[in-house]
Short mmCIF file of C-alpha atoms in Angstrom, two decimals:
data_model
loop_
_atom_site.label_atom_id
_atom_site.label_comp_id
_atom_site.label_asym_id
_atom_site.label_seq_id
_atom_site.Cartn_x
_atom_site.Cartn_y
_atom_site.Cartn_z
CA UNK Y 20 0.00 0.00 0.00
CA UNK Y 21 2.82 2.40 0.79
CA UNK Y 22 6.51 2.69 1.51
CA UNK Y 23 5.68 3.98 4.96
CA UNK Y 24 2.70 4.07 7.28
CA UNK Y 25 0.31 6.97 6.80
CA UNK Y 26 -2.49 8.52 8.78
CA UNK Y 27 -6.01 8.50 7.36
CA UNK Y 28 -5.70 12.20 6.59
CA UNK Y 29 -2.40 11.74 4.74
CA UNK Y 30 -3.71 8.81 2.71
CA UNK Y 31 -6.88 10.72 1.84
CA UNK Y 32 -4.78 13.61 0.51
CA UNK Y 33 -2.43 11.31 -1.41
CA UNK Y 34 -5.28 9.41 -3.04
CA UNK Y 35 -7.21 12.60 -3.83
CA UNK Y 36 -4.28 13.74 -5.98
CA UNK Y 37 -4.63 10.63 -8.15
CA UNK Y 38 -8.32 9.78 -7.94
CA UNK Y 39 -10.39 9.93 -11.09
CA UNK Y 40 -13.54 10.19 -8.98
CA UNK Y 41 -13.12 11.72 -5.52
CA UNK Y 42 -16.45 10.17 -4.45
CA UNK Y 43 -14.75 6.76 -4.43
CA UNK Y 44 -12.27 7.76 -1.72
CA UNK Y 45 -14.43 7.55 1.40
CA UNK Y 46 -15.71 4.00 0.77
CA UNK Y 47 -12.13 2.92 0.07
CA UNK Y 48 -10.83 4.52 3.28
CA UNK Y 49 -13.68 2.95 5.28
CA UNK Y 50 -12.83 -0.46 3.81
CA UNK Y 51 -9.14 -0.06 4.70
CA UNK Y 52 -10.11 0.96 8.24
CA UNK Y 53 -12.53 -1.98 8.60
CA UNK Y 54 -9.78 -4.38 7.54
CA UNK Y 55 -7.40 -2.74 10.09
CA UNK Y 56 -4.98 -1.77 7.33
CA UNK Y 57 -5.50 1.86 8.22
CA UNK Y 58 -5.51 2.71 11.92
CA UNK Y 59 -4.69 6.19 13.22
CA UNK Y 60 -4.28 4.95 16.80
CA UNK Y 61 -1.65 2.40 15.74
CA UNK Y 62 -0.02 4.93 13.40
CA UNK Y 63 0.28 7.48 16.25
CA UNK Y 64 1.86 4.90 18.60
CA UNK Y 65 4.37 3.71 16.01
CA UNK Y 66 5.23 7.23 14.88
CA UNK Y 67 5.70 8.47 18.46
CA UNK Y 68 7.86 5.48 19.36
CA UNK Y 69 10.06 5.99 16.28
CA UNK Y 70 10.48 9.73 16.83
CA UNK Y 71 11.21 9.27 20.55
CA UNK Y 72 13.84 6.72 19.54
CA UNK Y 73 15.44 9.48 17.51
CA UNK Y 74 15.43 11.58 20.68
CA UNK Y 75 12.60 13.98 19.90
CA UNK Y 76 10.46 15.39 22.70
CA UNK Y 77 6.75 15.12 23.28
CA UNK Y 78 5.93 18.64 22.00
CA UNK Y 79 7.64 18.08 18.66
CA UNK Y 80 6.06 14.66 18.19
CA UNK Y 81 2.60 15.99 19.07
CA UNK Y 82 3.01 18.85 16.62
CA UNK Y 83 4.05 16.50 13.82
CA UNK Y 84 1.13 14.14 14.49
CA UNK Y 85 -1.33 17.07 14.47
CA UNK Y 86 0.10 18.12 11.11
CA UNK Y 87 -0.56 14.60 9.85
CA UNK Y 88 -4.21 14.92 10.84
CA UNK Y 89 -4.20 12.50 13.78
CA UNK Y 90 -6.94 13.02 16.38
CA UNK Y 91 -5.94 14.59 19.69
CA UNK Y 92 -7.05 11.53 21.68
CA UNK Y 93 -4.75 9.24 19.64
CA UNK Y 94 -1.86 11.67 20.10
CA UNK Y 95 -2.41 11.81 23.87
CA UNK Y 96 -2.53 8.01 24.14
CA UNK Y 97 0.62 7.57 22.06
CA UNK Y 98 2.58 10.14 24.05
CA UNK Y 99 1.43 8.67 27.37
CA UNK Y 100 2.68 5.28 26.21
CA UNK Y 101 6.03 6.55 24.91
CA UNK Y 102 6.66 9.09 27.69
CA UNK Y 103 5.05 7.62 30.83
CA UNK Y 104 6.71 10.27 33.00
CA UNK Y 105 8.87 13.37 32.97
CA UNK Y 106 11.90 11.24 33.74
CA UNK Y 107 11.86 9.73 30.24
CA UNK Y 108 12.14 13.13 28.59
CA UNK Y 109 14.79 14.14 31.10
CA UNK Y 110 16.87 11.10 30.13
CA UNK Y 111 16.58 11.98 26.42
CA UNK Y 112 17.63 15.58 27.12
CA UNK Y 113 20.58 14.39 29.20
CA UNK Y 114 21.73 12.03 26.43
CA UNK Y 115 21.53 14.76 23.79
CA UNK Y 116 23.49 17.16 26.02
CA UNK Y 117 26.15 14.55 26.77
CA UNK Y 118 26.55 13.76 23.08
CA UNK Y 119 26.91 17.43 22.14
CA UNK Y 120 29.34 18.26 24.97
CA UNK Y 121 31.39 15.08 24.63
CA UNK Y 122 35.09 15.80 24.94
CA UNK Y 123 34.61 19.32 26.31
CA UNK Y 124 35.12 20.55 29.84
CA UNK Y 125 33.37 23.32 31.74
CA UNK Y 126 33.17 26.23 31.62
CA UNK Y 127 31.40 25.86 28.29
CA UNK Y 128 31.22 28.78 25.88
CA UNK Y 129 27.95 30.71 26.20
CA UNK Y 130 27.41 30.44 22.46
CA UNK Y 131 27.54 26.63 22.69
CA UNK Y 132 25.05 26.55 25.59
CA UNK Y 133 22.64 28.88 23.75
CA UNK Y 134 22.90 26.76 20.61
CA UNK Y 135 22.32 23.56 22.57
CA UNK Y 136 19.33 25.08 24.38
CA UNK Y 137 17.75 26.21 21.09
CA UNK Y 138 18.39 22.81 19.52
CA UNK Y 139 16.66 21.01 22.39
CA UNK Y 140 13.69 23.40 22.23
CA UNK Y 141 13.32 22.69 18.51
CA UNK Y 142 13.43 18.98 19.28
CA UNK Y 143 10.33 19.48 21.43
CA UNK Y 144 11.59 19.34 25.00
CA UNK Y 145 10.22 21.54 27.82
CA UNK Y 146 12.40 24.53 28.65
CA UNK Y 147 12.38 23.75 32.39
CA UNK Y 148 13.88 20.29 31.83
CA UNK Y 149 16.47 21.67 29.41
CA UNK Y 150 17.54 24.36 31.89
CA UNK Y 151 17.76 21.90 34.79
CA UNK Y 152 19.92 19.50 32.81
CA UNK Y 153 22.13 22.27 31.41
CA UNK Y 154 22.57 23.75 34.90
CA UNK Y 155 23.69 20.37 36.21
CA UNK Y 156 26.12 19.86 33.38
CA UNK Y 157 27.43 23.45 33.29
CA UNK Y 158 27.83 23.49 37.09
CA UNK Y 159 25.35 26.31 37.59
CA UNK Y 160 26.83 28.64 34.97
CA UNK Y 161 24.28 29.48 32.30
CA UNK Y 162 23.95 32.60 30.18
CA UNK Y 163 21.48 35.01 31.81
CA UNK Y 164 18.81 34.60 29.14
CA UNK Y 165 18.79 30.82 29.67
CA UNK Y 166 18.76 30.97 33.46
CA UNK Y 167 15.33 32.60 33.55
CA UNK Y 168 12.04 30.99 32.63
CA UNK Y 169 9.94 32.71 29.96
CA UNK Y 170 7.50 33.79 32.70
CA UNK Y 171 10.31 35.36 34.73
CA UNK Y 172 11.54 37.58 31.90
CA UNK Y 173 10.41 41.18 31.94
#
């Protein structure tokens, strides 16, 4: 059916590009769903597991699944399964920090810490977890703009 798994929304769009009669799409999608060949819940779980394995955070994964047209309830279930607690995200953040700072000793250049912080935010991790892990690794020395939470900034 495809080279990779797709959500119902994605498959609908892909087939609509090639369909001679768009009216035929819905019965086809219903048939695929009835046969369990198309399942957004399963797609969300597999996608979240794969992306978490590549060390992406829950926010990024949720955003990508929303873009793929997956229902909010399926996204929530998938993320709860992949990230049962905050500790799991914290471990991923720590691993990404260790990989990036490998072979370097503190004090780290501010530019490197800012770059690492921005990279982790883009990967979908919460800023509080990133700051905590960076503080631990940088021995309490963070650039001023990273030391404050967004709510604490004037």
